[in-house]
């Protein structure tokens, strides 16, 4: 989603802004732009549709001077990804870049046009530039004009501003969308996240909702909505974000798939003391004995982690679980009782819909826990309880290592729930903990199937439709597999409960449609095999992912059987997630799509 950078220092701003924007490319975008203010106070901008290299080429031909400036990568919401709609937007000496959506922009635009503003784009953002310009034209000082402008905006935003005639000043503000200030010896920066700021800054200040920051060469003053000065702590730049590099891998996604055994070990060590085999109960500060129901809310891949967790909470802890995608949960009139645990799963901790649900549950007085990968994120700060996944920075838009770490975390939490509620005996708990500790090794074994899965990808790459099916927790993994394939390779893919196939999607089956079946030799095996027979009878091309016992039972009648590592049923979903990732990755590579930044997608979805 849109990336924001800003800098005020003593070196030429444009090349630094471009470098910082490159570090935000992973968020997904379709146009970009930069505006600078030179020493004489002249404001100039350069914008281009498409990738940053287009902007870079433009800047090469028409360089921007000045040591103060703002930059942006835009993920289109209002208006196509054209140069005219690219940020920064300007009006009478004001330039602004924006991440988020201004919901009342039509009313503002009408009002501003009536006051004489002429619009040059279809964006909601341009209204902010005109609004601020009109306040300044009335003689308001910058801070007052900004506060009045922000007060008129409805919706979510992270904003950075530059001003003609003021090479000594930038401004930044946020409601809903994240924004940070980076401090260095010779400059002050603004950035959407620590990743953009890391190589340039020593310390970072995370702005809070409602903050307005006035940024000068020597530092920053932060105000709340009423203009009262606020103090926000400066934190050291997290080490892990500075090393967000591809290493020897062709794509971040490949690197992140291969990191999974290691980051799973890190995550598990937070929840389990490997030496004693005991759960670290202190790191899951929830008394499940007094919880009557759990609701799990998330988006995208994180939602599928929640779907697996539902099976775990039900089978291990006998807990009723409501599961919803956040965009639906936030507008349902559901009963939110105080004795329920509201669990939110999010890699970024910033996804707008999930965050809105968290706030809804907070308002209802529920106990909140957030499974997040970014510990400085808004969700981590606003949830009472943080259950971190220690996956490290994830750059590939398609979530991989964060997903398996979400699963590992949720497995440990479900075990704790079972222990608290007495639904699993201490002996059984110890066995299951032991199984969970095997996950990194088994995931490493699954990664070693890469060459086999590359061949599978060759079969899938020419298809225009693929189906993924499974039962029980493997149903969730089938859904995740289909999501991965469609988002990376743009092949239409549907995940389905194996037993539900005959109620519709089996109509799609012919000998061009690969049907990927996640079928470990578990309690659902025989049922899923029956569903496979139904597909085979209609000429479907089955690719079965199973384990050794499953492969033996299936025999050699099928077109393709991939033998996954033998995993205990409890942790099988963690292991079978890996072939889903590798199939999608290699299919995308074969089809030549942009693996790390698939078209139209964003890493951190900070708009509704
Ligand atoms: C986007 C990403 C997905 C991710 C989803 C939820 O759609 O492309 O990979 O699963 O957002 O993001 P979150 O940060 O809340 O896990």
Coordinates of C-alpha atoms and ligand atoms in Angstrom, one line a residue:
X1 CA 0.0 0.0 0.0
X2 CA 1.1 3.6 -0.5
X3 CA 4.6 4.4 0.8
X4 CA 5.5 7.8 2.2
X5 CA 9.0 9.3 2.7
X6 CA 10.2 12.8 3.6
X7 CA 13.6 14.3 4.3
X8 CA 15.0 17.5 5.6
X9 CA 18.8 17.6 5.8
X10 CA 21.9 19.0 4.1
X11 CA 22.3 16.6 1.2
X12 CA 20.4 16.6 -2.1
X13 CA 17.0 15.2 -1.1
X14 CA 15.7 13.6 -4.4
X15 CA 18.3 10.7 -4.6
X16 CA 17.8 10.0 -0.9
X17 CA 14.0 10.0 -1.3
X18 CA 14.3 7.7 -4.2
X19 CA 16.5 5.3 -2.2
X20 CA 14.0 5.3 0.7
X21 CA 11.1 4.7 -1.7
X22 CA 12.9 1.7 -3.2
X23 CA 12.8 0.2 0.3
X24 CA 9.1 0.7 0.4
X25 CA 8.5 -1.0 -3.0
X26 CA 7.6 -4.2 -1.3
X27 CA 4.4 -2.7 -0.1
X28 CA 3.0 -2.7 -3.6
X29 CA 2.4 0.4 -5.8
X30 CA 1.6 1.5 -9.3
X31 CA 3.0 5.1 -9.6
X32 CA 5.4 7.3 -7.8
X33 CA 6.5 10.9 -7.3
X34 CA 8.8 13.3 -5.4
X35 CA 8.5 17.0 -4.6
X36 CA 11.4 19.1 -3.3
X37 CA 11.9 22.6 -2.0
X38 CA 15.2 24.3 -3.0
X39 CA 17.2 26.7 -0.9
X40 CA 15.4 29.7 -2.5
X41 CA 12.1 28.1 -1.5
X42 CA 10.9 26.9 -4.9
X43 CA 8.7 23.9 -4.8
X44 CA 9.0 21.4 -7.7
X45 CA 7.8 17.9 -8.4
X46 CA 8.4 14.9 -10.6
X47 CA 6.0 12.0 -11.0
X48 CA 5.6 8.9 -13.2
X49 CA 3.2 6.0 -13.6
X50 CA 4.5 2.5 -13.2
X51 CA 7.6 1.4 -11.4
X52 CA 10.2 3.6 -9.7
X53 CA 12.6 3.1 -12.6
X54 CA 10.3 5.3 -14.6
X55 CA 10.5 8.0 -12.0
X56 CA 14.3 7.6 -11.7
X57 CA 14.6 8.0 -15.5
X58 CA 12.5 11.2 -15.3
X59 CA 14.6 12.6 -12.5
X60 CA 17.7 11.8 -14.5
X61 CA 16.4 14.0 -17.3
X62 CA 15.0 16.8 -15.1
X63 CA 16.7 16.6 -11.7
X64 CA 15.1 18.2 -8.6
X65 CA 17.3 20.3 -6.4
X66 CA 16.9 21.1 -2.7
X67 CA 17.7 19.3 0.5
X68 CA 14.1 19.1 1.6
X69 CA 11.4 17.0 0.1
X70 CA 8.7 14.3 0.2
X71 CA 8.2 11.2 -1.9
X72 CA 5.5 8.6 -2.5
X73 CA 4.6 5.3 -4.0
X74 CA 0.9 5.1 -4.8
X75 CA -1.4 2.2 -4.7
X76 CA -4.4 3.5 -6.6
X77 CA -7.7 3.9 -4.8
X78 CA -9.4 7.0 -6.3
X79 CA -8.5 7.3 -9.9
X80 CA -6.3 5.2 -12.3
X81 CA -2.5 4.9 -11.7
X82 CA -1.7 7.8 -14.1
X83 CA 0.9 10.5 -13.7
X84 CA -1.9 13.1 -13.0
X85 CA -3.2 11.0 -10.1
X86 CA 0.3 10.3 -8.7
X87 CA 1.4 12.1 -5.6
X88 CA 2.6 14.6 -4.5
X89 CA -0.4 16.7 -5.1
X90 CA 0.0 20.4 -5.0
X91 CA -2.0 23.6 -4.5
X92 CA -0.7 27.1 -4.1
X93 CA 2.7 26.2 -2.7
X94 CA 1.6 23.2 -0.7
X95 CA 2.6 19.6 -1.6
X96 CA 1.1 16.6 0.1
X97 CA 1.6 12.8 -0.1
X98 CA -1.0 10.5 1.4
X99 CA -1.7 6.9 2.4
X100 CA -5.3 6.1 3.3
X101 CA -8.7 7.2 2.1
X102 CA -10.5 10.5 2.8
X103 CA -14.1 9.5 3.0
X104 CA -15.6 12.9 2.8
X105 CA -13.5 14.0 -0.1
X106 CA -16.5 14.6 -2.5
X107 CA -18.1 17.1 -0.1
X108 CA -14.7 18.8 0.5
X109 CA -14.1 18.9 -3.2
X110 CA -17.4 20.6 -3.9
X111 CA -16.8 23.1 -1.2
X112 CA -13.3 23.8 -2.3
X113 CA -14.3 24.2 -6.0
X114 CA -17.0 26.6 -4.9
X115 CA -14.2 28.6 -3.2
X116 CA -12.2 28.7 -6.5
X117 CA -10.0 25.6 -6.3
X118 CA -9.2 23.9 -9.7
X119 CA -8.5 20.2 -9.5
X120 CA -6.0 18.4 -11.6
X121 CA -6.6 14.8 -10.5
X122 CA -9.3 12.4 -9.5
X123 CA -7.8 11.7 -6.1
X124 CA -9.2 12.2 -2.7
X125 CA -5.7 13.5 -1.7
X126 CA -5.7 16.6 -3.8
X127 CA -8.5 18.0 -1.7
X128 CA -6.1 18.0 1.3
X129 CA -3.6 20.2 -0.6
X130 CA -6.4 22.7 -1.6
X131 CA -7.9 22.7 1.9
X132 CA -4.6 23.5 3.5
X133 CA -3.8 26.1 0.9
X134 CA -7.1 27.9 1.5
X135 CA -6.4 27.9 5.3
X136 CA -2.9 29.3 4.7
X137 CA -4.3 31.9 2.3
X138 CA -6.5 33.2 5.2
X139 CA -3.4 34.1 7.0
X140 CA -3.4 31.2 9.5
X141 CA 0.1 30.1 10.7
X142 CA 1.2 26.6 9.4
X143 CA 0.4 24.7 12.6
X144 CA -3.1 26.2 12.9
X145 CA -3.8 25.7 9.2
X146 CA -2.7 22.1 9.4
X147 CA -4.8 21.4 12.5
X148 CA -7.9 23.0 10.9
X149 CA -7.3 21.0 7.7
X150 CA -6.9 17.7 9.6
X151 CA -9.9 18.5 11.7
X152 CA -12.0 18.6 8.5
X153 CA -10.9 15.2 7.2
X154 CA -12.9 12.0 7.7
X155 CA -11.3 8.6 7.1
X156 CA -7.8 7.3 7.5
X157 CA -4.6 9.0 6.6
X158 CA -0.8 9.2 6.9
X159 CA 0.3 12.5 5.4
X160 CA 3.5 14.3 4.7
X161 CA 3.6 18.0 3.6
X162 CA 6.2 20.3 2.1
X163 CA 5.8 24.0 1.6
X164 CA 7.0 26.5 -1.0
X165 CA 9.2 29.2 0.7
X166 CA 9.9 26.9 3.7
X167 CA 13.0 24.7 3.0
X168 CA 13.3 24.5 6.8
X169 CA 10.0 22.7 7.3
X170 CA 8.1 19.5 6.6
X171 CA 4.9 18.3 8.4
X172 CA 3.5 14.8 9.0
X173 CA 0.2 13.6 10.5
X174 CA -1.6 10.3 11.0
X175 CA -5.0 8.8 11.8
X176 CA -5.4 5.1 11.1
X177 CA -2.4 4.6 8.8
X178 CA 1.0 4.2 10.3
X179 CA 3.8 6.9 10.1
X180 CA 7.2 7.3 11.7
X181 CA 9.9 10.0 12.1
X182 CA 13.5 9.0 11.7
X183 CA 16.3 10.9 13.5
X184 CA 19.9 11.0 12.2
X185 CA 22.8 13.3 12.9
X186 CA 22.5 15.2 9.7
X187 CA 18.8 14.9 8.8
X188 CA 15.3 14.2 10.0
X189 CA 13.1 11.9 7.9
X190 CA 9.5 10.8 7.6
X191 CA 8.6 7.2 6.6
X192 CA 5.7 4.8 6.4
X193 CA 7.7 2.3 8.3
X194 CA 11.1 1.5 9.9
X195 CA 12.2 -0.3 6.8
X196 CA 12.3 2.9 4.7
X197 CA 14.1 4.8 7.5
X198 CA 16.6 2.1 8.7
X199 CA 19.7 2.7 6.6
X200 CA 19.5 6.5 7.1
X201 CA 18.5 6.9 10.7
X202 CA 19.6 6.0 14.2
X203 CA 16.4 6.4 16.1
X204 CA 12.7 6.2 15.2
X205 CA 9.6 7.9 16.7
X206 CA 6.3 6.2 15.9
X207 CA 3.5 8.7 15.6
X208 CA 0.3 8.0 17.5
X209 CA -3.2 8.3 16.0
X210 CA -4.1 12.0 15.8
X211 CA -0.5 13.3 16.0
X212 CA 0.7 16.2 13.9
X213 CA 4.5 16.6 13.6
X214 CA 6.3 19.7 12.5
X215 CA 9.7 18.5 11.3
X216 CA 12.7 20.9 11.1
X217 CA 16.4 20.3 10.4
X218 CA 17.1 20.1 14.1
X219 CA 14.3 17.9 15.2
X220 CA 10.6 17.5 15.5
X221 CA 7.7 18.9 17.5
X222 CA 4.6 16.7 17.9
X223 CA 1.1 18.0 18.7
X224 CA -2.2 16.2 19.4
X225 CA -5.5 17.1 17.7
X226 CA -5.9 20.1 20.0
X227 CA -2.5 21.5 19.3
X228 CA -1.1 20.5 22.7
X229 CA 2.6 19.5 22.5
X230 CA 3.2 15.8 23.1
X231 CA 6.3 13.8 23.8
X232 CA 6.8 10.5 22.0
X233 CA 9.7 8.2 22.8
X234 CA 12.5 7.8 20.3
X235 CA 13.5 4.1 19.9
X236 CA 16.6 2.6 18.3
X237 CA 16.1 1.4 14.8
X238 CA 15.3 -2.3 15.0
X239 CA 18.3 -4.3 13.8
X240 CA 16.3 -6.7 11.7
X241 CA 14.8 -4.1 9.5
X242 CA 18.2 -2.8 8.3
X243 CA 19.0 -6.2 6.9
X244 CA 16.0 -6.6 4.6
X245 CA 18.1 -7.9 1.7
X246 CA 17.6 -10.7 -0.8
X247 CA 21.0 -12.4 -0.1
X248 CA 21.7 -15.1 -2.7
X249 CA 18.0 -15.6 -3.5
X250 CA 16.3 -14.4 -6.7
X251 CA 13.3 -13.2 -4.8
X252 CA 12.4 -12.2 -1.2
X253 CA 9.7 -14.8 -1.3
X254 CA 12.2 -17.6 -2.0
X255 CA 14.5 -16.3 0.8
X256 CA 11.5 -16.1 3.2
X257 CA 10.4 -19.7 2.4
X258 CA 13.9 -20.9 3.1
X259 CA 14.1 -19.0 6.4
X260 CA 11.1 -20.8 7.8
X261 CA 12.8 -23.5 9.9
X262 CA 14.9 -20.9 11.6
X263 CA 12.1 -18.4 12.3
X264 CA 9.8 -21.2 13.4
X265 CA 12.4 -22.1 16.0
X266 CA 12.6 -18.5 17.2
X267 CA 8.9 -18.3 17.4
X268 CA 8.5 -21.6 19.2
X269 CA 11.2 -20.7 21.7
X270 CA 9.1 -17.7 22.8
X271 CA 6.2 -20.0 23.7
X272 CA 8.0 -23.2 24.7
X273 CA 11.0 -23.9 26.9
X274 CA 12.6 -26.5 24.7
X275 CA 14.8 -27.9 27.5
X276 CA 11.9 -28.7 29.8
X277 CA 9.3 -29.2 27.1
X278 CA 7.0 -26.8 29.1
X279 CA 4.8 -24.1 27.7
X280 CA 6.0 -20.6 28.7
X281 CA 2.6 -19.7 30.2
X282 CA 3.8 -16.2 31.1
X283 CA 4.1 -15.4 27.4
X284 CA 0.4 -16.3 26.9
X285 CA -1.1 -14.2 29.7
X286 CA -4.7 -15.4 29.1
X287 CA -6.6 -17.5 31.6
X288 CA -8.6 -19.7 29.3
X289 CA -10.5 -21.3 32.1
X290 CA -12.6 -18.1 32.3
X291 CA -13.0 -17.7 28.5
X292 CA -16.3 -18.8 27.2
X293 CA -15.7 -18.2 23.5
X294 CA -13.0 -17.1 21.2
X295 CA -13.4 -14.9 18.1
X296 CA -10.7 -14.8 15.5
X297 CA -10.5 -12.0 13.0
X298 CA -8.0 -11.5 10.3
X299 CA -7.5 -10.9 6.5
X300 CA -5.9 -12.8 3.7
X301 CA -3.4 -15.4 4.6
X302 CA -3.7 -14.5 8.3
X303 CA -7.4 -15.5 8.1
X304 CA -6.4 -19.0 7.0
X305 CA -4.0 -19.2 10.0
X306 CA -7.1 -18.4 12.0
X307 CA -9.1 -21.1 10.2
X308 CA -6.5 -23.7 11.2
X309 CA -6.5 -22.4 14.8
X310 CA -10.3 -22.9 15.0
X311 CA -9.7 -26.7 14.6
X312 CA -7.1 -26.5 17.3
X313 CA -9.1 -24.5 19.8
X314 CA -12.1 -26.8 19.3
X315 CA -10.3 -30.1 19.5
X316 CA -7.7 -29.2 22.2
X317 CA -9.6 -26.9 24.4
X318 CA -13.3 -27.5 23.6
X319 CA -13.7 -23.8 23.0
X320 CA -16.4 -22.4 20.7
X321 CA -14.7 -20.3 18.0
X322 CA -16.2 -17.6 15.8
X323 CA -14.0 -16.8 12.8
X324 CA -14.5 -14.0 10.4
X325 CA -12.7 -11.9 7.8
X326 CA -12.2 -8.5 9.3
X327 CA -14.1 -6.6 6.6
X328 CA -17.2 -8.5 7.5
X329 CA -16.7 -8.7 11.2
X330 CA -16.4 -4.9 11.5
X331 CA -20.0 -4.3 10.3
X332 CA -21.8 -7.3 11.7
X333 CA -24.2 -6.7 14.6
X334 CA -22.8 -9.6 16.5
X335 CA -23.1 -10.0 20.3
X336 CA -19.7 -9.1 21.8
X337 CA -19.8 -10.5 25.3
X338 CA -17.2 -9.5 27.9
X339 CA -16.2 -13.1 28.7
X340 CA -14.9 -13.7 25.2
X341 CA -11.4 -13.5 24.0
X342 CA -11.0 -11.5 20.8
X343 CA -8.0 -12.7 18.9
X344 CA -6.6 -10.8 15.9
X345 CA -4.0 -12.2 13.5
X346 CA -1.9 -9.9 11.4
X347 CA 1.6 -10.0 10.0
X348 CA 1.8 -6.2 9.7
X349 CA -0.4 -5.3 12.7
X350 CA -1.6 -2.4 10.6
X351 CA -4.3 -3.9 8.3
X352 CA -7.1 -1.3 8.5
X353 CA -10.0 -3.7 8.7
X354 CA -8.5 -5.9 11.4
X355 CA -7.5 -2.8 13.4
X356 CA -11.0 -1.5 13.2
X357 CA -12.3 -4.9 14.5
X358 CA -9.8 -4.7 17.4
X359 CA -11.1 -1.3 18.3
X360 CA -14.7 -2.5 18.1
X361 CA -14.0 -5.4 20.5
X362 CA -12.1 -3.0 22.8
X363 CA -15.1 -0.8 22.9
X364 CA -17.2 -3.8 23.9
X365 CA -14.9 -4.4 26.8
X366 CA -13.5 -7.7 25.5
X367 CA -10.2 -9.2 26.3
X368 CA -8.0 -8.6 23.3
X369 CA -4.9 -10.5 22.0
X370 CA -3.0 -9.8 18.8
X371 CA -0.9 -12.3 17.0
X372 CA 1.4 -9.8 15.1
X373 CA 4.8 -9.9 13.5
X374 CA 5.6 -6.2 13.8
X375 CA 5.9 -5.5 17.5
X376 CA 5.9 -1.7 17.1
X377 CA 2.6 -1.9 15.1
X378 CA -0.6 -0.2 16.0
X379 CA -2.3 -3.5 16.8
X380 CA 0.5 -4.5 19.1
X381 CA 0.2 -1.2 20.9
X382 CA -3.6 -1.2 21.2
X383 CA -4.2 -4.9 22.1
X384 CA -4.0 -5.7 25.7
X385 CA -2.0 -8.9 25.0
X386 CA 0.6 -9.2 22.3
X387 CA 1.4 -12.7 21.0
X388 CA 4.4 -12.1 18.8
X389 CA 5.4 -14.1 15.8
X390 CA 9.2 -13.9 15.4
X391 CA 9.3 -14.3 11.7
X392 CA 11.5 -11.2 11.1
X393 CA 10.8 -8.7 8.4
X394 CA 8.7 -10.1 5.7
X395 CA 9.1 -8.3 2.4
X396 CA 7.4 -10.6 -0.2
X397 CA 3.8 -9.5 -0.6
X398 CA 2.6 -13.1 -0.4
X399 CA 3.0 -14.1 3.3
X400 CA 5.0 -17.2 3.9
X401 CA 7.2 -17.3 6.9
X402 CA 4.8 -15.1 8.9
X403 CA 2.0 -17.6 8.1
X404 CA 3.8 -20.6 9.5
X405 CA 4.9 -18.6 12.5
X406 CA 1.3 -17.5 13.0
X407 CA 0.3 -21.2 12.9
X408 CA 3.1 -22.1 15.4
X409 CA 2.0 -19.3 17.8
X410 CA -1.7 -20.3 17.6
X411 CA -0.9 -23.9 18.1
X412 CA 1.0 -23.0 21.3
X413 CA -1.9 -20.8 22.4
X414 CA -4.4 -23.5 21.8
X415 CA -2.3 -25.9 23.8
X416 CA -2.2 -23.4 26.7
X417 CA -6.0 -23.1 26.4
X418 CA -6.4 -26.9 26.6
X419 CA -4.1 -27.0 29.7
X420 CA -6.0 -24.2 31.4
X421 CA -9.3 -25.7 30.7
X422 CA -8.2 -29.2 31.7
X423 CA -9.3 -30.6 28.3
X424 CA -5.9 -32.2 27.7
X425 CA -4.0 -34.0 30.3
X426 CA -0.4 -32.9 31.3
X427 CA 0.9 -36.0 29.5
X428 CA -1.0 -35.3 26.3
X429 CA 0.1 -31.7 26.5
X430 CA 3.8 -32.8 26.8
X431 CA 3.4 -35.1 23.8
X432 CA 1.8 -32.3 21.7
X433 CA 4.5 -29.8 22.8
X434 CA 7.1 -32.3 21.6
X435 CA 5.3 -32.6 18.3
X436 CA 5.2 -28.9 17.9
X437 CA 8.9 -28.6 18.5
X438 CA 9.4 -31.0 15.5
X439 CA 7.8 -28.4 13.2
X440 CA 11.1 -26.6 12.1
X441 CA 12.7 -29.9 11.2
X442 CA 9.7 -31.1 9.2
X443 CA 9.4 -27.8 7.5
X444 CA 13.1 -28.0 6.5
X445 CA 12.3 -31.5 5.0
X446 CA 9.3 -30.1 3.1
X447 CA 11.5 -27.3 1.7
X448 CA 13.9 -30.1 0.4
X449 CA 11.0 -31.1 -1.9
X450 CA 11.6 -28.0 -3.9
X451 CA 12.8 -29.8 -7.1
X452 CA 9.8 -32.1 -7.0
X453 CA 7.4 -29.2 -6.6
X454 CA 9.1 -27.3 -9.4
X455 CA 8.1 -30.2 -11.7
X456 CA 4.5 -29.9 -10.2
X457 CA 4.6 -26.2 -11.0
X458 CA 5.4 -27.0 -14.6
X459 CA 2.2 -29.0 -14.9
X460 CA 0.2 -26.2 -13.3
X461 CA 1.7 -23.2 -15.2
X462 CA -0.2 -23.7 -18.5
X463 CA -3.6 -24.1 -16.7
X464 CA -6.1 -21.3 -16.5
X465 CA -8.0 -22.7 -13.6
X466 CA -6.8 -24.8 -10.7
X467 CA -8.7 -26.3 -7.7
X468 CA -7.3 -27.0 -4.3
X469 CA -9.2 -29.3 -1.9
X470 CA -8.8 -30.7 1.6
X471 CA -10.7 -31.6 4.7
X472 CA -10.3 -30.5 8.3
X473 CA -7.2 -28.3 8.8
X474 CA -6.1 -29.4 5.3
X475 CA -9.1 -27.5 4.0
X476 CA -7.6 -24.3 5.4
X477 CA -4.3 -25.2 3.8
X478 CA -6.1 -25.8 0.5
X479 CA -7.6 -22.3 0.7
X480 CA -4.2 -20.9 1.4
X481 CA -2.7 -22.8 -1.5
X482 CA -5.3 -21.4 -3.9
X483 CA -4.8 -17.9 -2.6
X484 CA -1.0 -18.2 -3.1
X485 CA -1.4 -19.5 -6.6
X486 CA -3.8 -16.8 -7.8
X487 CA -2.0 -13.9 -6.2
X488 CA 1.4 -14.9 -7.5
X489 CA 0.7 -16.5 -10.9
X490 CA -2.7 -14.9 -11.8
X491 CA -4.1 -18.4 -12.5
X492 CA -7.7 -18.6 -11.4
X493 CA -7.6 -20.9 -8.4
X494 CA -10.3 -21.9 -5.9
X495 CA -9.8 -23.6 -2.6
X496 CA -12.7 -25.8 -1.5
X497 CA -13.7 -28.2 1.3
X498 CA -13.2 -31.6 -0.4
X499 CA -16.7 -32.7 0.5
X500 CA -18.2 -29.5 -0.9
X501 CA -16.7 -29.9 -4.3
X502 CA -19.7 -31.8 -5.7
X503 CA -22.0 -28.9 -4.8
X504 CA -20.6 -26.7 -7.5
X505 CA -17.0 -26.5 -8.5
X506 CA -16.8 -30.0 -9.8
X507 CA -18.6 -28.5 -12.8
X508 CA -15.2 -26.8 -13.6
X509 CA -13.4 -30.1 -13.7
X510 CA -12.0 -31.3 -17.0
X511 CA -8.7 -32.7 -18.2
X512 CA -7.2 -29.2 -18.2
X513 CA -7.9 -28.4 -14.6
X514 CA -5.3 -29.5 -12.1
X515 CA -6.9 -30.5 -8.8
X516 CA -4.4 -30.2 -6.0
X517 CA -5.5 -32.4 -3.0
X518 CA -4.0 -31.9 0.4
X519 CA -4.5 -35.3 1.8
X520 CA -2.2 -36.4 4.7
X521 CA -3.0 -39.9 6.1
X522 CA -5.1 -38.5 9.0
X523 CA -8.7 -39.2 10.2
X524 CA -10.1 -37.5 7.1
X525 CA -8.0 -39.5 4.6
X526 CA -10.6 -42.0 3.4
X527 CA -13.3 -39.3 2.9
X528 CA -10.9 -37.1 0.9
X529 CA -9.9 -40.1 -1.2
X530 CA -13.6 -40.6 -2.1
X531 CA -13.8 -37.0 -3.2
X532 CA -10.6 -37.5 -5.3
X533 CA -12.4 -40.5 -7.0
X534 CA -15.2 -38.1 -8.0
X535 CA -12.7 -35.8 -9.6
X536 CA -10.8 -38.6 -11.3
X537 CA -14.1 -40.0 -12.7
X538 CA -14.5 -36.7 -14.5
X539 CA -11.1 -36.6 -16.0
X540 CA -9.6 -34.2 -13.5
X541 CA -5.8 -34.1 -13.2
X542 CA -5.2 -34.9 -9.6
X543 CA -2.0 -33.8 -7.8
X544 CA -2.1 -35.4 -4.4
X545 CA 0.1 -34.1 -1.6
X546 CA 0.3 -36.7 1.1
X547 CA 2.7 -38.5 3.4
X548 CA 4.3 -41.9 3.2
X549 CA 1.4 -43.8 4.6
X550 CA -1.0 -41.9 2.4
X551 CA 1.2 -42.6 -0.7
X552 CA 1.2 -46.3 0.1
X553 CA -2.6 -46.3 0.4
X554 CA -3.1 -44.3 -2.8
X555 CA -1.0 -46.7 -4.9
X556 CA 0.2 -45.5 -8.3
X557 CA -3.1 -44.8 -10.0
X558 CA -2.7 -41.1 -9.8
X559 CA -1.0 -38.7 -12.2
X560 CA 1.1 -37.2 -9.5
X561 CA 1.7 -37.9 -5.8
X562 CA 4.0 -35.7 -3.8
X563 CA 5.2 -37.4 -0.7
X564 CA 5.4 -34.8 2.1
X565 CA 7.4 -35.5 5.3
X566 CA 5.5 -37.7 7.8
X567 CA 4.1 -35.2 10.4
X568 CA 1.9 -35.8 13.4
X569 CA -1.6 -34.7 12.6
X570 CA -1.4 -31.8 15.0
X571 CA 1.3 -30.0 13.2
X572 CA 0.6 -31.3 9.6
X573 CA -0.9 -28.0 8.5
X574 CA 2.4 -26.2 9.3
X575 CA 4.3 -28.7 7.2
X576 CA 1.8 -28.8 4.3
X577 CA 1.8 -25.0 4.0
X578 CA 5.3 -25.3 2.5
X579 CA 4.4 -27.2 -0.7
X580 CA 1.6 -24.7 -1.3
X581 CA 4.2 -21.9 -1.2
X582 CA 6.7 -23.6 -3.4
X583 CA 4.1 -24.7 -6.0
X584 CA 2.8 -21.1 -6.2
X585 CA 6.3 -19.6 -6.2
X586 CA 7.6 -21.8 -9.0
X587 CA 4.5 -21.5 -11.1
X588 CA 4.8 -17.7 -10.9
X589 CA 8.5 -17.9 -11.8
X590 CA 7.6 -20.0 -14.9
X591 CA 4.9 -17.7 -15.9
X592 CA 7.2 -14.7 -15.5
X593 CA 5.0 -12.7 -13.1
X594 CA 6.3 -10.3 -10.5
X595 CA 6.8 -12.7 -7.5
X596 CA 7.6 -10.2 -4.8
X597 CA 5.2 -7.5 -5.9
X598 CA 2.2 -9.2 -7.7
X599 CA 0.1 -6.8 -9.7
X600 CA -2.6 -4.9 -7.8
X601 CA -1.6 -6.3 -4.4
X602 CA -0.2 -4.5 -1.4
X603 CA 1.7 -5.9 1.6
X604 CA 0.1 -3.9 4.3
X605 CA -3.4 -2.9 3.5
X606 CA -4.0 0.3 5.4
X607 CA -7.2 1.3 3.7
X608 CA -10.6 -0.3 4.1
Ligands
LIG1 C1 -2.5 -8.3 2.2 C2 -1.3 -9.2 1.9 C3 -1.5 -10.6 2.4 C4 -1.9 -10.6 3.9 C5 -3.1 -9.7 4.2 C6 -3.3 -9.5 5.6 O1 -3.5 -8.8 1.4 O2 -1.0 -9.2 0.6 O3 -0.3 -11.3 2.3 O4 -2.2 -11.9 4.3 O5 -2.9 -8.4 3.6 O6 -2.2 -8.7 6.1 P1 -1.8 -8.7 7.7 O7 -0.6 -7.8 7.7 O8 -2.9 -8.2 8.5 O9 -1.4 -10.1 8.0

